[in-house]
Amino acid sequence: MATGLFDEFSGYESPGREIPLDRVRGDSTALQRVVKGCEAYLETVRAQESWDRRHEVAASMATGLQVRGGDITLFCLELDRFEGHERFWGVGCYISALINMTEDEEVVLLLGGLGEKVQEIGYRLEGKTLVVEGDGGAYVGKEMRSGRIIVKGSVRFGTGDGMTGGEIRITGNIEGFGTVKGGEIYRGNKRVDPKATTATYDFDRTSFRSYFKDKPLPYGRKRQEGGQPGSR
């Protein structure tokens, strides 16, 4: 009987990220290419650029890498080296580009134990199943079109922002939602209605402003003096 990629991680528990590497189907050469691609992306991407532009740059870095789902899983174990980078916020968009490029339909991300949360996980996901072991950052499932995202942990604000289809399941807490246009979001087994809650991505302006002090602002918000988000 064929087994899915998830079966290989059946014994994995968050928040640790130490697992026997022989249980991951990956290629060391491909992993090196992925790491170098991320280094190049973080040196290229800029906070002032639009979501579309950052995704375009990430996709260009991922094109031609020919990665499998296992390579992306292994890459998660290399993320420690990028923590503290002033553009760590861009890692999620790069990972999402890798996921969108791979031929595998199932991908596991091992994010438990990271000091910084990876945002934009599952950006523009279409048709694939993504399992996140650990917490996610802001904008999980942003502009998601179809497929499934399962987060075995909590997520920050902006969940499902701009999504038009698919399903997001969060086992932990959901700090807030973005503008959800379609699809379904669950907390545990209970479906939630983002429109029925006031917990949107800017529900806590102090947290919002602190988080985006040196990061991209959503929907083209402009910075005022002192690095604070202002009105459009």
mmCIF file of C-alpha atoms in Angstrom:
data_model
loop_
_atom_site.group_PDB
_atom_site.id
_atom_site.type_symbol
_atom_site.label_atom_id
_atom_site.label_comp_id
_atom_site.label_asym_id
_atom_site.label_seq_id
_atom_site.Cartn_x
_atom_site.Cartn_y
_atom_site.Cartn_z
ATOM 1 C CA MET A 1 0.000 0.000 0.000
ATOM 2 C CA ALA A 2 1.318 3.436 -0.900
ATOM 3 C CA THR A 3 1.986 5.800 1.940
ATOM 4 C CA GLY A 4 1.777 9.551 2.038
ATOM 5 C CA LEU A 5 4.563 11.896 3.019
ATOM 6 C CA PHE A 6 2.766 12.564 6.315
ATOM 7 C CA ASP A 7 3.245 8.936 7.395
ATOM 8 C CA GLU A 8 6.961 9.515 7.681
ATOM 9 C CA PHE A 9 6.387 12.080 10.432
ATOM 10 C CA SER A 10 3.732 10.221 12.398
ATOM 11 C CA GLY A 11 5.999 10.165 15.453
ATOM 12 C CA TYR A 12 6.965 13.815 15.276
ATOM 13 C CA GLU A 13 5.789 16.120 18.047
ATOM 14 C CA SER A 14 6.107 19.899 18.279
ATOM 15 C CA PRO A 15 7.826 22.056 19.345
ATOM 16 C CA GLY A 16 11.083 20.157 18.759
ATOM 17 C CA ARG A 17 12.510 19.866 15.261
ATOM 18 C CA GLU A 18 15.048 17.091 15.789
ATOM 19 C CA ILE A 19 13.971 14.031 13.794
ATOM 20 C CA PRO A 20 15.952 11.189 12.208
ATOM 21 C CA LEU A 21 16.939 12.625 8.848
ATOM 22 C CA ASP A 22 16.817 9.194 7.230
ATOM 23 C CA ARG A 23 13.037 9.421 7.594
ATOM 24 C CA VAL A 24 12.914 12.350 5.172
ATOM 25 C CA ARG A 25 13.042 11.754 1.430
ATOM 26 C CA GLY A 26 15.304 14.586 0.371
ATOM 27 C CA ASP A 27 18.378 15.283 -1.707
ATOM 28 C CA SER A 28 21.414 16.980 -0.179
ATOM 29 C CA THR A 29 22.370 18.640 -3.451
ATOM 30 C CA ALA A 30 18.862 20.013 -3.895
ATOM 31 C CA LEU A 31 18.922 21.215 -0.287
ATOM 32 C CA GLN A 32 22.101 23.188 -0.943
ATOM 33 C CA ARG A 33 20.446 24.844 -3.930
ATOM 34 C CA VAL A 34 17.406 25.715 -1.843
ATOM 35 C CA VAL A 35 19.551 27.263 0.913
ATOM 36 C CA LYS A 36 21.534 29.338 -1.585
ATOM 37 C CA GLY A 37 18.302 30.423 -3.245
ATOM 38 C CA CYS A 38 16.957 31.645 0.083
ATOM 39 C CA GLU A 39 20.158 33.564 0.786
ATOM 40 C CA ALA A 40 19.858 35.272 -2.593
ATOM 41 C CA TYR A 41 16.161 36.013 -2.032
ATOM 42 C CA LEU A 42 16.697 37.640 1.354
ATOM 43 C CA GLU A 43 19.406 39.834 -0.126
ATOM 44 C CA THR A 44 17.101 40.858 -2.976
ATOM 45 C CA VAL A 45 13.624 41.311 -1.490
ATOM 46 C CA ARG A 46 12.627 44.663 -0.002
ATOM 47 C CA ALA A 47 9.926 45.536 2.517
ATOM 48 C CA GLN A 48 8.623 48.364 0.353
ATOM 49 C CA GLU A 49 7.746 46.016 -2.495
ATOM 50 C CA SER A 50 4.202 44.796 -3.058
ATOM 51 C CA TRP A 51 3.022 41.289 -2.198
ATOM 52 C CA ASP A 52 2.957 40.466 -5.919
ATOM 53 C CA ARG A 53 6.491 41.698 -6.452
ATOM 54 C CA ARG A 54 7.885 39.749 -3.489
ATOM 55 C CA HIS A 55 6.137 36.608 -4.727
ATOM 56 C CA GLU A 56 7.504 37.207 -8.226
ATOM 57 C CA VAL A 57 11.059 37.464 -6.870
ATOM 58 C CA ALA A 58 10.602 34.342 -4.723
ATOM 59 C CA ALA A 59 9.209 32.394 -7.684
ATOM 60 C CA SER A 60 12.165 33.435 -9.834
ATOM 61 C CA MET A 61 14.563 32.124 -7.167
ATOM 62 C CA ALA A 62 12.639 28.838 -6.905
ATOM 63 C CA THR A 63 12.323 28.260 -10.652
ATOM 64 C CA GLY A 64 14.600 25.513 -11.891
ATOM 65 C CA LEU A 65 15.512 24.168 -8.454
ATOM 66 C CA GLN A 66 13.492 20.969 -9.088
ATOM 67 C CA VAL A 67 12.785 20.346 -5.411
ATOM 68 C CA ARG A 68 10.669 17.600 -3.888
ATOM 69 C CA GLY A 69 8.506 17.855 -0.797
ATOM 70 C CA GLY A 70 11.211 16.167 1.270
ATOM 71 C CA ASP A 71 13.745 18.808 0.223
ATOM 72 C CA ILE A 72 11.431 21.523 1.528
ATOM 73 C CA THR A 73 10.982 19.607 4.786
ATOM 74 C CA LEU A 74 14.754 19.352 5.203
ATOM 75 C CA PHE A 75 15.098 23.052 4.439
ATOM 76 C CA CYS A 76 12.946 23.803 7.482
ATOM 77 C CA LEU A 77 15.710 22.319 9.620
ATOM 78 C CA GLU A 78 18.078 24.909 8.145
ATOM 79 C CA LEU A 79 15.950 27.925 9.028
ATOM 80 C CA ASP A 80 17.867 28.537 12.252
ATOM 81 C CA ARG A 81 20.699 30.021 10.214
ATOM 82 C CA PHE A 82 18.383 32.743 8.900
ATOM 83 C CA GLU A 83 16.898 33.734 12.266
ATOM 84 C CA GLY A 84 18.039 37.217 13.175
ATOM 85 C CA HIS A 85 18.290 38.236 9.510
ATOM 86 C CA GLU A 86 16.618 41.603 9.053
ATOM 87 C CA ARG A 87 14.477 40.124 6.278
ATOM 88 C CA PHE A 88 13.529 36.854 7.925
ATOM 89 C CA TRP A 89 9.932 37.909 7.269
ATOM 90 C CA GLY A 90 10.568 36.943 3.623
ATOM 91 C CA VAL A 91 11.331 33.280 4.334
ATOM 92 C CA GLY A 92 7.671 32.249 4.234
ATOM 93 C CA CYS A 93 7.098 33.678 0.781
ATOM 94 C CA TYR A 94 10.179 31.816 -0.473
ATOM 95 C CA ILE A 95 9.013 28.542 1.087
ATOM 96 C CA SER A 96 5.567 29.072 -0.439
ATOM 97 C CA ALA A 97 7.158 29.538 -3.867
ATOM 98 C CA LEU A 98 9.025 26.243 -3.411
ATOM 99 C CA ILE A 99 5.781 24.493 -2.467
ATOM 100 C CA ASN A 100 3.996 25.924 -5.486
ATOM 101 C CA MET A 101 6.838 24.750 -7.752
ATOM 102 C CA THR A 102 7.235 21.171 -6.490
ATOM 103 C CA GLU A 103 5.429 18.332 -8.220
ATOM 104 C CA ASP A 104 4.560 16.683 -4.890
ATOM 105 C CA GLU A 105 0.998 17.148 -3.712
ATOM 106 C CA GLU A 106 1.807 16.906 0.016
ATOM 107 C CA VAL A 107 4.427 18.902 1.912
ATOM 108 C CA VAL A 108 5.316 18.930 5.612
ATOM 109 C CA LEU A 109 6.933 21.974 7.246
ATOM 110 C CA LEU A 110 8.769 21.465 10.552
ATOM 111 C CA LEU A 111 8.574 24.889 12.203
ATOM 112 C CA GLY A 112 8.319 23.966 15.882
ATOM 113 C CA GLY A 113 11.064 25.396 18.060
ATOM 114 C CA LEU A 114 11.900 28.404 15.880
ATOM 115 C CA GLY A 115 12.347 31.643 17.798
ATOM 116 C CA GLU A 116 10.803 33.670 14.965
ATOM 117 C CA LYS A 117 7.518 32.759 13.332
ATOM 118 C CA VAL A 118 7.379 32.197 9.596
ATOM 119 C CA GLN A 119 4.729 34.337 7.960
ATOM 120 C CA GLU A 120 2.887 33.990 4.633
ATOM 121 C CA ILE A 121 2.880 30.171 4.847
ATOM 122 C CA GLY A 122 0.850 28.740 1.978
ATOM 123 C CA TYR A 123 0.848 31.966 -0.008
ATOM 124 C CA ARG A 124 -1.175 31.358 -3.191
ATOM 125 C CA LEU A 125 -1.434 27.649 -2.455
ATOM 126 C CA GLU A 126 -3.363 25.819 -5.137
ATOM 127 C CA GLY A 127 -4.517 22.219 -4.950
ATOM 128 C CA LYS A 128 -1.875 20.883 -2.556
ATOM 129 C CA THR A 129 -1.944 19.777 1.064
ATOM 130 C CA LEU A 130 0.408 21.533 3.456
ATOM 131 C CA VAL A 131 0.951 20.337 7.030
ATOM 132 C CA VAL A 132 2.724 22.699 9.422
ATOM 133 C CA GLU A 133 4.217 21.148 12.548
ATOM 134 C CA GLY A 134 4.489 24.046 14.991
ATOM 135 C CA ASP A 135 3.165 27.599 15.054
ATOM 136 C CA GLY A 136 2.665 29.779 12.020
ATOM 137 C CA GLY A 137 3.188 33.528 11.773
ATOM 138 C CA ALA A 138 1.003 36.186 10.178
ATOM 139 C CA TYR A 139 -0.947 35.705 6.941
ATOM 140 C CA VAL A 140 -1.166 31.909 6.846
ATOM 141 C CA GLY A 141 -2.983 30.981 3.637
ATOM 142 C CA LYS A 142 -2.759 34.459 2.146
ATOM 143 C CA GLU A 143 -4.391 34.507 -1.310
ATOM 144 C CA MET A 144 -4.865 30.744 -1.093
ATOM 145 C CA ARG A 145 -6.860 29.414 -4.032
ATOM 146 C CA SER A 146 -7.484 25.739 -3.250
ATOM 147 C CA GLY A 147 -6.029 22.813 -1.325
ATOM 148 C CA ARG A 148 -5.575 22.347 2.427
ATOM 149 C CA ILE A 149 -3.378 23.896 5.104
ATOM 150 C CA ILE A 150 -3.199 22.141 8.468
ATOM 151 C CA VAL A 151 -1.338 23.973 11.223
ATOM 152 C CA LYS A 152 -0.593 21.880 14.303
ATOM 153 C CA GLY A 153 -0.128 24.934 16.462
ATOM 154 C CA SER A 154 -1.279 28.564 16.661
ATOM 155 C CA VAL A 155 -1.153 31.374 14.090
ATOM 156 C CA ARG A 156 -0.946 35.149 14.208
ATOM 157 C CA PHE A 157 -3.146 37.746 12.499
ATOM 158 C CA GLY A 158 -4.187 37.952 8.853
ATOM 159 C CA THR A 159 -5.164 34.284 8.588
ATOM 160 C CA GLY A 160 -6.754 33.525 5.213
ATOM 161 C CA ASP A 161 -6.276 37.079 3.956
ATOM 162 C CA GLY A 162 -7.452 37.235 0.352
ATOM 163 C CA MET A 163 -8.113 33.490 0.125
ATOM 164 C CA THR A 164 -10.730 32.522 -2.441
ATOM 165 C CA GLY A 165 -10.944 28.765 -1.871
ATOM 166 C CA GLY A 166 -9.520 25.787 -0.037
ATOM 167 C CA GLU A 167 -9.445 24.899 3.631
ATOM 168 C CA ILE A 168 -7.334 26.045 6.582
ATOM 169 C CA ARG A 169 -7.353 24.073 9.836
ATOM 170 C CA ILE A 170 -5.665 25.427 12.962
ATOM 171 C CA THR A 171 -5.368 23.240 16.065
ATOM 172 C CA GLY A 172 -4.278 26.095 18.336
ATOM 173 C CA ASN A 173 -5.222 29.763 18.628
ATOM 174 C CA ILE A 174 -6.017 32.126 15.750
ATOM 175 C CA GLU A 175 -4.931 35.641 16.653
ATOM 176 C CA GLY A 176 -6.882 37.250 13.839
ATOM 177 C CA PHE A 177 -8.200 37.040 10.299
ATOM 178 C CA GLY A 178 -7.619 38.939 7.119
ATOM 179 C CA THR A 179 -10.209 39.657 4.457
ATOM 180 C CA VAL A 180 -11.422 36.159 3.609
ATOM 181 C CA LYS A 181 -13.188 35.999 0.244
ATOM 182 C CA GLY A 182 -13.886 32.275 0.057
ATOM 183 C CA GLY A 183 -12.919 28.848 1.332
ATOM 184 C CA GLU A 184 -13.261 27.514 4.869
ATOM 185 C CA ILE A 185 -11.318 28.066 8.092
ATOM 186 C CA TYR A 186 -11.510 25.760 11.091
ATOM 187 C CA ARG A 187 -10.214 25.962 14.611
ATOM 188 C CA GLY A 188 -9.961 22.332 15.590
ATOM 189 C CA ASN A 189 -13.093 20.708 14.169
ATOM 190 C CA LYS A 190 -15.219 23.838 14.435
ATOM 191 C CA ARG A 191 -15.666 26.037 11.414
ATOM 192 C CA VAL A 192 -15.210 29.719 12.167
ATOM 193 C CA ASP A 193 -16.687 32.724 10.412
ATOM 194 C CA PRO A 194 -14.064 35.475 10.082
ATOM 195 C CA LYS A 195 -16.805 38.023 9.388
ATOM 196 C CA ALA A 196 -18.481 37.240 12.716
ATOM 197 C CA THR A 197 -15.455 38.267 14.772
ATOM 198 C CA THR A 198 -13.767 41.603 15.328
ATOM 199 C CA ALA A 199 -10.369 39.900 15.622
ATOM 200 C CA THR A 200 -8.936 41.154 12.335
ATOM 201 C CA TYR A 201 -5.254 41.642 11.611
ATOM 202 C CA ASP A 202 -5.222 45.159 13.089
ATOM 203 C CA PHE A 203 -7.400 44.426 16.126
ATOM 204 C CA ASP A 204 -4.447 45.248 18.361
ATOM 205 C CA ARG A 205 -2.780 48.316 16.935
ATOM 206 C CA THR A 206 0.096 48.239 19.391
ATOM 207 C CA SER A 207 0.916 44.662 18.429
ATOM 208 C CA PHE A 208 0.323 45.481 14.757
ATOM 209 C CA ARG A 209 2.646 48.464 14.726
ATOM 210 C CA SER A 210 5.336 46.692 16.700
ATOM 211 C CA TYR A 211 5.227 43.684 14.395
ATOM 212 C CA PHE A 212 5.443 45.712 11.201
ATOM 213 C CA LYS A 213 8.071 48.183 12.407
ATOM 214 C CA ASP A 214 10.679 46.739 10.022
ATOM 215 C CA LYS A 215 8.440 44.514 7.891
ATOM 216 C CA PRO A 216 6.193 44.937 4.848
ATOM 217 C CA LEU A 217 2.914 46.673 5.561
ATOM 218 C CA PRO A 218 -0.278 45.009 4.278
ATOM 219 C CA TYR A 219 -2.338 46.564 1.506
ATOM 220 C CA GLY A 220 0.148 49.298 0.748
ATOM 221 C CA ARG A 221 -0.217 51.125 4.064
ATOM 222 C CA LYS A 222 2.261 53.961 4.303
ATOM 223 C CA ARG A 223 4.688 54.513 7.136
ATOM 224 C CA GLN A 224 4.595 57.690 9.126
ATOM 225 C CA GLU A 225 7.641 59.046 10.895
ATOM 226 C CA GLY A 226 8.888 56.701 13.577
ATOM 227 C CA GLY A 227 8.071 53.610 11.524
ATOM 228 C CA GLN A 228 4.359 53.557 12.389
ATOM 229 C CA PRO A 229 1.710 52.466 9.903
ATOM 230 C CA GLY A 230 -0.529 55.251 8.725
ATOM 231 C CA SER A 231 -3.577 55.446 6.544
ATOM 232 C CA ARG A 232 -3.435 54.834 2.852
#
